[in-house]
Short mmCIF file of C-alpha atoms and ligand atoms in Angstrom, two decimals:
data_model
loop_
_atom_site.label_atom_id
_atom_site.label_comp_id
_atom_site.label_asym_id
_atom_site.label_seq_id
_atom_site.Cartn_x
_atom_site.Cartn_y
_atom_site.Cartn_z
CA MET I 1 20.95 -8.29 -8.56
CA LYS I 2 20.78 -11.73 -10.14
CA SER I 3 22.31 -12.72 -13.46
CA GLY I 4 20.96 -11.33 -16.75
CA PHE I 5 17.41 -12.08 -17.74
CA PHE I 6 18.38 -14.02 -20.86
CA SER I 7 20.09 -16.78 -18.94
CA PHE I 8 17.07 -16.90 -16.66
CA LEU I 9 14.73 -17.13 -19.64
CA LEU I 10 16.79 -19.94 -21.06
CA VAL I 11 16.37 -21.91 -17.87
CA LEU I 12 12.64 -21.35 -17.99
CA CYS I 13 12.39 -22.33 -21.67
CA CYS I 14 14.38 -25.48 -21.11
CA GLY I 15 12.04 -26.26 -18.25
CA GLY I 16 9.15 -25.98 -20.71
CA ALA I 17 7.51 -23.16 -18.78
CA PHE I 18 6.39 -21.18 -21.78
CA SER I 19 3.72 -22.78 -23.90
CA ALA I 20 3.72 -22.34 -27.64
CA ALA I 21 0.52 -20.36 -27.37
CA GLY I 22 2.03 -17.63 -29.55
CA GLN I 23 2.91 -14.03 -29.05
CA ALA I 24 0.45 -11.20 -28.83
CA THR I 25 1.09 -7.56 -29.65
CA ALA I 26 0.11 -4.41 -27.78
CA GLU I 27 0.47 -0.84 -28.97
CA MET I 28 1.22 2.01 -26.67
CA THR I 29 1.74 5.74 -26.93
CA VAL I 30 3.52 7.59 -24.17
CA ASN I 31 3.02 11.33 -24.27
CA ALA I 32 6.29 12.26 -22.64
CA ASP I 33 5.73 15.87 -23.68
CA GLN I 34 2.44 16.13 -21.76
CA GLY I 35 3.38 15.37 -18.16
CA LYS I 36 1.30 17.43 -15.75
CA TYR I 37 0.83 15.58 -12.46
CA THR I 38 3.33 14.28 -9.94
CA ILE I 39 3.00 10.67 -8.83
CA SER I 40 3.08 11.14 -5.09
CA ARG I 41 5.59 8.81 -3.47
CA HIS I 42 2.91 8.29 -0.81
CA ILE I 43 1.07 6.02 -3.26
CA TYR I 44 3.80 3.55 -2.26
CA GLY I 45 2.81 3.62 1.41
CA HIS I 46 2.49 0.79 3.94
CA PHE I 47 0.30 -0.28 6.82
CA SER I 48 1.08 -2.08 10.05
CA GLU I 49 -1.78 -2.93 12.39
CA HIS I 50 -1.81 -4.60 15.79
CA LEU I 51 -3.03 -7.76 14.14
CA GLY I 52 -1.68 -11.30 14.30
CA ARG I 53 2.09 -11.35 13.84
CA GLY I 54 2.18 -8.00 12.08
CA ILE I 55 3.85 -6.14 14.91
CA TYR I 56 4.55 -8.64 17.71
CA GLY I 57 6.57 -11.47 16.18
CA GLY I 58 6.83 -9.43 12.98
CA LEU I 59 8.29 -5.93 13.01
CA TRP I 60 8.82 -5.81 16.74
CA VAL I 61 11.09 -8.21 18.57
CA GLY I 62 11.97 -5.97 21.54
CA GLU I 63 15.34 -4.51 22.50
CA ASP I 64 16.45 -7.65 24.36
CA SER I 65 15.87 -10.01 21.44
CA SER I 66 18.66 -12.07 19.91
CA VAL I 67 17.34 -10.86 16.54
CA PRO I 68 19.45 -7.80 15.64
CA ASN I 69 17.25 -4.76 16.16
CA THR I 70 17.15 -1.00 16.48
CA GLY I 71 14.99 0.17 19.34
CA GLY I 72 13.22 -3.23 19.29
CA VAL I 73 12.47 -3.33 15.54
CA ARG I 74 14.27 -5.97 13.48
CA ASN I 75 17.17 -4.58 11.47
CA ASP I 76 16.65 -6.81 8.43
CA ILE I 77 13.21 -5.27 7.89
CA ILE I 78 14.46 -1.74 8.58
CA GLU I 79 17.20 -2.16 5.98
CA ALA I 80 14.83 -3.64 3.41
CA LEU I 81 12.35 -0.80 3.95
CA LYS I 82 15.06 1.79 3.48
CA ARG I 83 15.97 0.08 0.20
CA ILE I 84 12.48 0.63 -1.17
CA ARG I 85 12.41 4.15 0.32
CA ILE I 86 9.24 3.56 2.31
CA PRO I 87 7.41 6.90 2.16
CA ASN I 88 4.88 6.46 4.99
CA LEU I 89 3.61 3.92 7.48
CA ARG I 90 0.01 3.73 8.71
CA TRP I 91 -0.60 2.60 12.31
CA PRO I 92 -2.14 1.31 14.67
CA GLY I 93 -5.06 0.06 12.52
CA GLY I 94 -7.37 -0.79 10.80
CA CYS I 95 -10.16 -1.94 13.03
CA PHE I 96 -7.74 -1.94 15.95
CA ALA I 97 -7.45 1.86 15.71
CA ASP I 98 -11.01 2.38 16.91
CA GLU I 99 -10.42 0.44 20.10
CA TYR I 100 -6.92 1.71 20.77
CA HIS I 101 -6.36 4.12 23.64
CA TRP I 102 -3.00 5.74 23.09
CA ARG I 103 -2.30 6.50 26.74
CA ASP I 104 -2.07 2.75 27.38
CA GLY I 105 0.97 2.67 25.08
CA ILE I 106 3.27 5.26 26.67
CA GLY I 107 5.50 5.30 29.76
CA PRO I 108 7.51 2.41 31.25
CA ARG I 109 6.54 -0.79 29.45
CA SER I 110 6.20 -2.77 32.65
CA GLU I 111 3.47 -0.38 33.79
CA ARG I 112 1.48 -0.29 30.57
CA PRO I 113 -1.96 -1.83 30.95
CA LYS I 114 -2.88 -4.89 28.93
CA MET I 115 -6.00 -5.17 26.80
CA ILE I 116 -7.78 -7.72 24.67
CA ASN I 117 -7.46 -7.37 20.94
CA THR I 118 -11.08 -8.26 20.33
CA HIS I 119 -10.99 -7.84 16.56
CA TRP I 120 -7.99 -9.98 15.89
CA GLY I 121 -7.96 -13.32 17.63
CA GLY I 122 -8.90 -12.13 21.14
CA VAL I 123 -5.24 -12.17 22.15
CA VAL I 124 -3.71 -10.07 24.92
CA GLU I 125 -2.15 -6.83 23.75
CA ASP I 126 0.49 -5.67 26.20
CA ASN I 127 0.98 -2.26 24.58
CA ALA I 128 4.75 -2.75 24.29
CA PHE I 129 4.68 -1.08 20.88
CA GLY I 130 3.16 2.36 21.37
CA THR I 131 3.48 5.97 20.24
CA HIS I 132 7.21 6.38 20.98
CA GLU I 133 8.16 3.05 19.44
CA PHE I 134 6.16 3.82 16.30
CA LEU I 135 7.37 7.37 15.81
CA ASN I 136 10.98 6.48 16.52
CA LEU I 137 10.72 3.75 13.90
CA CYS I 138 9.37 6.23 11.35
CA GLU I 139 12.25 8.58 12.11
CA GLU I 140 14.73 5.73 11.68
CA LEU I 141 13.13 4.84 8.33
CA GLY I 142 12.79 8.42 7.11
CA ALA I 143 9.09 7.67 6.55
CA GLU I 144 6.14 9.93 7.31
CA PRO I 145 3.99 8.51 10.10
CA TYR I 146 0.32 8.08 9.32
CA ILE I 147 -1.63 7.76 12.57
CA CYS I 148 -5.22 6.61 12.57
CA GLY I 149 -7.12 7.97 15.59
CA ASN I 150 -9.98 6.41 17.50
CA VAL I 151 -13.48 7.72 16.74
CA GLY I 152 -15.47 4.51 17.31
CA SER I 153 -14.72 4.04 21.03
CA GLY I 154 -12.66 7.14 21.75
CA THR I 155 -13.38 10.76 22.54
CA VAL I 156 -12.60 14.10 20.97
CA GLU I 157 -10.49 14.93 24.02
CA GLU I 158 -8.44 11.75 23.67
CA MET I 159 -7.66 12.40 20.02
CA SER I 160 -6.93 16.05 20.61
CA LYS I 161 -4.49 15.25 23.41
CA TRP I 162 -2.72 12.68 21.26
CA VAL I 163 -1.97 15.35 18.67
CA GLU I 164 -0.78 17.67 21.46
CA TYR I 165 1.39 14.94 23.03
CA ILE I 166 3.14 14.23 19.76
CA THR I 167 3.49 17.64 18.13
CA PHE I 168 3.38 20.45 20.72
CA ASP I 169 6.70 22.11 21.48
CA GLY I 170 5.76 24.45 24.36
CA GLU I 171 4.71 23.98 27.97
CA SER I 172 1.53 21.95 28.18
CA PRO I 173 0.30 18.97 30.16
CA MET I 174 0.69 16.61 27.19
CA ALA I 175 4.01 17.99 25.96
CA ASN I 176 5.35 17.72 29.50
CA LEU I 177 4.14 14.14 29.76
CA ARG I 178 5.99 13.34 26.54
CA ARG I 179 9.16 14.87 27.99
CA GLN I 180 8.70 12.86 31.16
CA ASN I 181 8.58 9.77 28.93
CA GLY I 182 11.94 10.62 27.41
CA ARG I 183 11.19 12.65 24.30
CA GLU I 184 12.12 16.31 24.59
CA LYS I 185 11.35 17.55 21.08
CA PRO I 186 8.02 16.95 19.41
CA TRP I 187 7.79 14.65 16.42
CA LYS I 188 6.40 15.80 13.12
CA VAL I 189 3.21 14.06 12.07
CA LYS I 190 1.52 14.90 8.84
CA PHE I 191 -1.01 12.20 8.03
CA TRP I 192 -3.83 11.87 10.53
CA GLY I 193 -6.81 9.58 10.02
CA VAL I 194 -10.00 10.49 11.88
CA GLY I 195 -11.26 6.95 12.44
CA ASN I 196 -11.20 3.83 10.30
CA GLU I 197 -14.08 2.07 8.53
CA ASN I 198 -16.59 4.01 10.57
CA TRP I 199 -19.35 2.42 8.49
CA GLY I 200 -18.33 -0.92 10.10
CA CYS I 201 -15.79 -1.87 12.76
CA GLY I 202 -15.19 1.82 13.50
CA GLY I 203 -18.63 2.37 15.06
CA ASN I 204 -21.27 1.19 12.55
CA MET I 205 -22.19 4.77 11.76
CA THR I 206 -24.27 6.13 8.93
CA ALA I 207 -22.51 8.41 6.47
CA GLU I 208 -24.43 11.44 7.70
CA TYR I 209 -23.69 10.72 11.37
CA TYR I 210 -19.99 10.10 10.73
CA ALA I 211 -19.65 13.30 8.68
CA GLY I 212 -20.92 15.26 11.71
CA GLU I 213 -18.55 13.41 14.03
CA TYR I 214 -15.65 14.01 11.66
CA ARG I 215 -16.29 17.76 11.67
CA ARG I 216 -16.23 17.82 15.45
CA TYR I 217 -13.13 15.62 15.88
CA GLN I 218 -11.04 17.40 13.27
CA THR I 219 -11.77 20.78 14.90
CA TYR I 220 -9.63 19.75 17.87
CA CYS I 221 -6.81 18.16 15.87
CA ARG I 222 -4.66 21.29 16.01
CA ASN I 223 -1.71 22.40 13.94
CA TYR I 224 0.93 23.13 16.58
CA GLY I 225 4.01 25.18 15.66
CA ASN I 226 4.83 24.48 12.04
CA ASN I 227 3.34 20.99 12.08
CA ARG I 228 0.57 20.78 9.48
CA LEU I 229 -1.84 17.88 9.69
CA TYR I 230 -3.17 16.27 6.54
CA ARG I 231 -6.52 15.15 7.97
CA ILE I 232 -8.04 12.09 6.36
CA VAL I 233 -11.75 11.33 6.43
CA GLY I 234 -12.72 7.69 7.02
CA GLY I 235 -14.03 7.03 3.54
CA PRO I 236 -16.20 4.50 1.76
CA ASN I 237 -16.09 0.76 1.59
CA VAL I 238 -15.56 -0.35 -2.02
CA ALA I 239 -18.44 0.99 -4.16
CA ASP I 240 -20.37 2.86 -1.49
CA TYR I 241 -20.74 5.99 -3.63
CA HIS I 242 -23.34 7.44 -1.28
CA TRP I 243 -20.74 7.52 1.49
CA MET I 244 -18.32 9.42 -0.73
CA GLU I 245 -21.06 11.83 -1.78
CA VAL I 246 -21.89 12.64 1.84
CA MET I 247 -18.23 13.10 2.82
CA MET I 248 -17.72 15.55 -0.03
CA ARG I 249 -21.05 17.33 0.46
CA ASP I 250 -21.18 17.64 4.25
CA ILE I 251 -17.52 18.23 5.12
CA PRO I 252 -16.15 21.50 3.76
CA THR I 253 -12.97 21.18 1.71
CA GLY I 254 -10.98 23.20 4.22
CA MET I 255 -11.74 20.66 6.96
CA LYS I 256 -10.25 17.71 5.10
CA GLN I 257 -7.17 17.05 3.05
CA GLY I 258 -7.94 13.44 2.11
CA VAL I 259 -10.75 10.88 1.98
CA SER I 260 -9.88 7.22 2.32
CA LEU I 261 -11.11 4.25 0.28
CA HIS I 262 -10.77 0.54 1.10
CA TYR I 263 -10.88 -2.26 -1.42
CA TYR I 264 -9.51 -5.79 -1.11
CA THR I 265 -9.16 -8.29 -3.95
CA VAL I 266 -10.91 -11.49 -2.88
CA PRO I 267 -11.02 -14.18 -5.59
CA ASN I 268 -14.10 -16.02 -4.28
CA GLN I 269 -16.59 -15.35 -1.46
CA TRP I 270 -15.68 -13.75 1.86
CA SER I 271 -16.65 -17.00 3.60
CA ASP I 272 -14.13 -18.98 1.51
CA LYS I 273 -11.83 -16.56 -0.20
CA GLY I 274 -9.52 -19.10 -1.83
CA SER I 275 -6.03 -20.28 -1.03
CA ALA I 276 -3.01 -17.99 -1.37
CA THR I 277 -0.96 -20.70 -3.08
CA ASP I 278 -3.30 -23.44 -4.30
CA PHE I 279 -5.39 -21.92 -7.08
CA ASP I 280 -6.18 -22.86 -10.65
CA GLU I 281 -6.20 -20.79 -13.84
CA ALA I 282 -9.83 -19.78 -13.45
CA GLU I 283 -9.22 -18.49 -9.96
CA TYR I 284 -6.10 -16.68 -11.11
CA TYR I 285 -7.88 -14.79 -13.89
CA ARG I 286 -10.77 -13.99 -11.56
CA THR I 287 -8.28 -12.48 -9.12
CA ILE I 288 -6.74 -10.30 -11.80
CA ARG I 289 -10.11 -9.20 -13.12
CA LYS I 290 -11.13 -8.23 -9.60
CA ALA I 291 -7.87 -6.35 -9.07
CA TYR I 292 -8.73 -4.29 -12.16
CA TYR I 293 -11.92 -3.20 -10.41
CA MET I 294 -9.75 -0.71 -8.53
CA ASP I 295 -9.65 1.38 -11.70
CA GLU I 296 -13.43 1.70 -11.81
CA LEU I 297 -13.59 2.50 -8.10
CA VAL I 298 -10.96 5.21 -8.30
CA THR I 299 -12.56 6.66 -11.44
CA ARG I 300 -16.10 6.75 -10.03
CA HIS I 301 -15.17 7.98 -6.55
CA GLY I 302 -12.90 10.51 -8.26
CA ALA I 303 -15.81 11.75 -10.39
CA ILE I 304 -17.84 12.44 -7.24
CA MET I 305 -14.89 14.26 -5.71
CA ASP I 306 -14.47 16.30 -8.91
CA ARG I 307 -17.99 17.71 -8.57
CA TYR I 308 -17.22 19.19 -5.15
CA ASP I 309 -13.52 19.75 -5.57
CA PRO I 310 -12.70 20.45 -9.23
CA GLU I 311 -9.28 21.84 -8.27
CA LYS I 312 -8.39 18.43 -6.83
CA ARG I 313 -7.29 19.79 -3.48
CA VAL I 314 -8.58 16.74 -1.59
CA GLY I 315 -6.65 13.52 -2.10
CA LEU I 316 -8.15 10.08 -2.55
CA VAL I 317 -6.26 7.94 -0.03
CA VAL I 318 -6.56 4.22 -0.76
CA ASP I 319 -5.24 3.31 2.65
CA GLU I 320 -6.13 -0.37 2.52
CA TRP I 321 -5.72 -2.49 -0.61
CA GLY I 322 -4.34 -5.87 -1.61
CA ASN I 323 -5.18 -9.54 -1.91
CA TRP I 324 -7.14 -11.20 0.87
CA PHE I 325 -7.02 -15.00 0.83
CA ASN I 326 -7.77 -17.76 3.33
CA VAL I 327 -5.22 -17.97 6.13
CA GLU I 328 -2.48 -20.57 5.80
CA PRO I 329 -3.76 -23.95 7.00
CA GLY I 330 -3.20 -24.46 10.72
CA THR I 331 -2.75 -20.77 11.53
CA ASN I 332 -5.01 -18.62 13.72
CA PRO I 333 -7.95 -17.45 11.55
CA GLY I 334 -7.83 -14.10 13.37
CA PHE I 335 -4.20 -13.51 12.37
CA LEU I 336 -4.73 -13.24 8.58
CA TYR I 337 -1.39 -14.87 7.74
CA GLN I 338 -1.11 -15.73 4.04
CA GLN I 339 1.66 -16.69 1.61
CA ASN I 340 2.52 -14.53 -1.36
CA THR I 341 3.08 -15.80 -4.90
CA LEU I 342 3.82 -14.43 -8.33
CA ARG I 343 0.05 -13.77 -8.55
CA ASP I 344 0.47 -11.20 -5.76
CA ALA I 345 3.25 -9.52 -7.73
CA ILE I 346 0.97 -9.27 -10.78
CA VAL I 347 -1.82 -7.75 -8.67
CA ALA I 348 0.65 -5.29 -7.12
CA GLY I 349 1.87 -4.23 -10.57
CA VAL I 350 -1.67 -3.86 -11.94
CA THR I 351 -2.78 -1.83 -8.91
CA LEU I 352 0.25 0.44 -8.74
CA ASN I 353 -0.15 1.19 -12.46
CA ILE I 354 -3.76 2.20 -11.75
CA PHE I 355 -2.66 4.51 -8.92
CA ASN I 356 0.12 6.04 -11.02
CA ASN I 357 -2.31 6.74 -13.84
CA HIS I 358 -4.73 8.43 -11.41
CA ALA I 359 -2.01 10.61 -9.88
CA ASP I 360 -4.22 13.66 -10.31
CA ARG I 361 -6.53 12.40 -7.53
CA VAL I 362 -4.88 9.44 -5.76
CA LYS I 363 -2.40 11.08 -3.43
CA MET I 364 -1.69 8.20 -1.13
CA ALA I 365 -2.21 4.44 -0.79
CA ASN I 366 -1.26 1.79 1.73
CA ILE I 367 -1.01 -1.88 0.91
CA ALA I 368 -2.36 -4.17 3.62
CA GLN I 369 -0.18 -5.12 5.36
CA LEU I 370 3.55 -4.88 5.93
CA VAL I 371 4.60 -8.07 7.76
CA ASN I 372 2.90 -11.49 8.12
CA VAL I 373 -0.60 -10.11 7.46
CA LEU I 374 -2.56 -10.30 4.17
CA GLN I 375 -0.53 -9.21 1.11
CA SER I 376 2.69 -8.68 3.02
CA LEU I 377 6.08 -7.51 1.90
CA PHE I 378 7.79 -9.63 4.57
CA LEU I 379 7.23 -12.98 6.24
CA THR I 380 9.08 -13.87 9.41
CA ASP I 381 9.71 -17.03 11.36
CA GLY I 382 11.76 -16.43 14.50
CA GLU I 383 15.16 -15.23 13.34
CA LYS I 384 14.30 -15.78 9.68
CA MET I 385 12.82 -13.18 7.37
CA LEU I 386 11.99 -13.32 3.67
CA LEU I 387 11.02 -10.79 1.04
CA THR I 388 7.83 -11.66 -0.83
CA PRO I 389 7.22 -11.16 -4.57
CA THR I 390 5.14 -8.11 -3.59
CA TYR I 391 8.20 -6.55 -1.95
CA HIS I 392 10.11 -6.87 -5.19
CA VAL I 393 7.43 -4.99 -7.12
CA PHE I 394 7.66 -2.10 -4.63
CA ASP I 395 11.42 -2.19 -5.13
CA MET I 396 11.05 -2.10 -8.92
CA TYR I 397 8.43 0.68 -8.89
CA LYS I 398 10.30 3.05 -6.55
CA VAL I 399 11.54 4.85 -9.67
CA HIS I 400 8.06 6.41 -9.91
CA HIS I 401 8.23 8.13 -6.50
CA ASP I 402 7.53 11.83 -7.00
CA ALA I 403 8.16 11.49 -10.75
CA THR I 404 6.00 13.23 -13.36
CA LEU I 405 3.26 11.00 -14.71
CA LEU I 406 3.46 10.65 -18.48
CA PRO I 407 0.01 9.99 -19.94
CA THR I 408 -0.18 6.71 -21.86
CA VAL I 409 -2.66 5.26 -24.31
CA LEU I 410 -2.53 1.48 -24.53
CA GLN I 411 -4.23 -0.94 -26.88
CA SER I 412 -3.83 -4.36 -25.39
CA PRO I 413 -5.10 -7.80 -26.34
CA GLU I 414 -7.79 -9.04 -24.00
CA ALA I 415 -7.58 -11.67 -21.32
CA LYS I 416 -10.77 -13.25 -19.97
CA ASP I 417 -11.85 -14.95 -16.79
CA GLU I 418 -13.91 -18.15 -16.84
CA GLU I 419 -17.18 -16.19 -16.99
CA GLY I 420 -15.94 -14.55 -20.18
CA LYS I 421 -15.45 -11.18 -18.49
CA ALA I 422 -12.63 -9.43 -20.33
CA PHE I 423 -9.81 -7.21 -19.13
CA PRO I 424 -6.59 -6.02 -20.78
CA GLN I 425 -3.75 -8.51 -20.87
CA VAL I 426 -1.25 -5.67 -20.45
CA THR I 427 -1.29 -2.63 -18.19
CA ALA I 428 1.26 0.15 -18.10
CA SER I 429 2.27 3.42 -16.52
CA ALA I 430 5.10 5.79 -17.29
CA SER I 431 6.90 8.65 -15.58
CA ARG I 432 9.86 10.98 -15.88
CA ASP I 433 12.08 11.39 -12.82
CA ALA I 434 13.98 14.43 -11.59
CA ASP I 435 17.07 13.39 -13.61
CA GLY I 436 15.03 13.28 -16.82
CA LYS I 437 14.98 9.47 -17.05
CA ILE I 438 11.77 7.88 -18.29
CA HIS I 439 10.50 4.65 -16.75
CA LEU I 440 7.85 2.41 -18.27
CA SER I 441 6.26 -0.19 -15.99
CA LEU I 442 4.36 -2.95 -17.73
CA VAL I 443 2.42 -5.98 -16.54
CA ASN I 444 1.59 -8.98 -18.70
CA ALA I 445 -1.12 -10.84 -16.79
CA ASP I 446 -1.46 -13.70 -19.26
CA LEU I 447 -0.31 -17.11 -18.03
CA GLN I 448 0.80 -18.40 -21.43
CA ARG I 449 1.14 -15.66 -23.99
CA SER I 450 4.18 -13.43 -24.10
CA VAL I 451 3.44 -10.06 -25.64
CA GLN I 452 5.38 -7.57 -27.69
CA VAL I 453 4.60 -4.00 -26.67
CA LYS I 454 5.31 -1.49 -29.42
CA CYS I 455 5.57 1.97 -27.91
CA VAL I 456 5.93 5.39 -29.38
CA VAL I 457 7.32 7.72 -26.76
CA HIS I 458 6.58 11.25 -27.99
CA GLY I 459 9.19 13.63 -26.70
CA ALA I 460 11.87 11.00 -26.07
CA GLN I 461 14.12 11.81 -29.03
CA GLY I 462 17.75 11.18 -28.35
CA MET I 463 17.14 8.81 -25.46
CA SER I 464 18.81 5.44 -25.20
CA ARG I 465 18.26 2.19 -23.39
CA GLY I 466 18.84 2.21 -19.66
CA LYS I 467 18.44 -0.69 -17.30
CA GLY I 468 15.46 -3.02 -17.07
CA GLN I 469 14.09 -5.29 -14.37
CA VAL I 470 11.59 -8.14 -14.42
CA ILE I 471 9.81 -10.35 -11.94
CA THR I 472 8.42 -13.64 -13.25
CA SER I 473 8.82 -17.34 -12.54
CA GLU I 474 8.08 -20.77 -13.93
CA ASN I 475 4.72 -21.07 -12.26
CA ILE I 476 2.23 -18.45 -11.15
CA ARG I 477 1.94 -20.28 -7.80
CA ASP I 478 5.66 -19.91 -7.07
CA CYS I 479 6.46 -18.19 -3.81
CA ASN I 480 9.39 -17.58 -1.51
CA SER I 481 9.67 -19.89 1.48
CA PHE I 482 12.07 -20.00 4.40
CA GLU I 483 13.70 -23.02 2.69
CA ASN I 484 13.90 -21.23 -0.67
CA PRO I 485 13.65 -17.48 -0.02
CA ASN I 486 14.86 -16.38 -3.47
CA ARG I 487 12.63 -18.33 -5.79
CA VAL I 488 10.72 -15.26 -7.02
CA VAL I 489 13.01 -12.24 -7.21
CA LEU I 490 13.98 -9.42 -9.56
CA TYR I 491 16.17 -10.15 -12.57
CA ASP I 492 17.92 -7.80 -14.95
CA PHE I 493 15.85 -7.46 -18.10
CA ASP I 494 17.23 -6.53 -21.48
CA ASP I 495 14.65 -7.75 -23.98
CA PHE I 496 13.79 -4.25 -25.12
CA SER I 497 15.09 -1.86 -27.74
CA VAL I 498 15.01 1.89 -28.33
CA ASP I 499 15.13 3.41 -31.79
CA GLY I 500 14.36 7.14 -31.82
CA GLU I 501 10.86 7.47 -30.37
CA LYS I 502 10.14 3.77 -30.87
CA VAL I 503 10.53 1.47 -27.90
CA THR I 504 9.80 -2.25 -28.22
CA VAL I 505 9.45 -4.38 -25.09
CA ASN I 506 9.00 -8.16 -25.18
CA LEU I 507 7.11 -9.12 -22.05
CA PRO I 508 7.26 -12.73 -20.92
CA ALA I 509 4.01 -14.34 -19.81
CA MET I 510 3.01 -13.52 -16.20
CA SER I 511 5.56 -10.81 -15.64
CA VAL I 512 6.03 -7.32 -14.27
CA VAL I 513 8.72 -5.30 -16.03
CA THR I 514 10.18 -1.82 -15.67
CA VAL I 515 12.46 -0.37 -18.34
CA GLU I 516 14.42 2.85 -18.29
CA LEU I 517 15.14 5.34 -21.06
CA LYS I 518 17.95 7.76 -20.34
O1 AHR V 1 -6.47 -5.02 7.07
C1 AHR V 1 -7.32 -5.82 7.83
C2 AHR V 1 -8.62 -5.12 8.17
O2 AHR V 1 -9.35 -4.90 7.02
C3 AHR V 1 -8.50 -3.77 8.80
O3 AHR V 1 -8.29 -3.82 10.16
C4 AHR V 1 -9.83 -3.14 8.49
O4 AHR V 1 -9.75 -1.74 8.38
C5 AHR V 1 -10.24 -3.82 7.20
O5 AHR V 1 -11.52 -4.29 7.26
#
């Protein structure tokens, strides 16, 4: 951990980073006596697709690499993922999932067939990273694997045999093949996606057609031994509420445990999304306003789910989210490599607060993607690896894993984008962990105005100040580079006070903060 936040703030003030635009005030009530839902740690999930340098040249370096590795996966990333207690990892796609044939990725590597990765740059995929490599990595990490099966170009038989290969303990053709390939005992796999974006790259299906296909495929995804699959329906794109309606109406609750949702924050148009690092104030506020849209999506999709599933047995699984910008100049457009600034940290904080606050329905989420692709946690360059600002937010927010959500009511000053569309300057979420500690996570999205958040935490009598953390920087465009990998990191934060039930937190402009009451 770096030095205390006050010395950091002093440096910023001397550098003239904070304008004299004045301080705003927000009021917040935390009903610490009304916690009902658990924030699933799986909301803090990740996603690694065979895309660009996500796996090859990212996670995977191979056993013979000079980069220190465990079973071919770089140790620096493994260690950093353990630090944030990665709960699950989604693989192999994305769009790649619906053209992936798992049998190409098992057995001796030299004999694995090669294929063309048609979605992502048309590069040759040599299948070096396959089922064993992925599941061994998850075991090493202590993370639940989340496998996305192929519906678009696969068969029911292929998917069914994949489940058997991985999870069956007895004598069977697939279990024996697994043993022949060096793995005696089955792995445990819980999360199983039945296709990806089947309205698009996963087969261009209609909702009604896919719902029928889903019912058929899931029938043959068996629960072997005591392995219990959590089967996830390929859900809607953004605001396709018809798709959600059909998934809930046509697929009985007992045949599904989750329905996915995909939404990316794109500041401009898809044809020219905007740069990851070179953006102005207007583009910044537009990005934040669009990140807030996740709240409406989760609320409206959740309302449809409530009509069919009032007991909330089916989880909303936001298994692709994050910022999507133009690729870095000079890089392969099919590789989706983008830098990551303080803006990404703000979007991560805003989005994770939304998921926490919808813990009754959002049971899982996966930021896209883990390494070198879209809103990554890690960037690599040969031997070098850096942690992005987004990584640090996941580190800060790990206190919410499996904690009890504490309902909050927040009155925040407004921020506006250049079209005059308003959104709250501050967002927050709160939880109580197994040790009884309360954590408040707050985001101040304003570029100039600091804000004082006056909280009343009902039910927190007798608690005192614990530790605090903040991520901020001099400039919203600041990022970590291989030359300066620690420009945007976590600092200790102590600009908050606790007096009985009253908690006052002074949030710097453009910051994400978590404070602890113990
Ligand atoms: O994450 C990149 C791509 O975005 C995924 O492959 C696809 O599912 C989505 O369209």
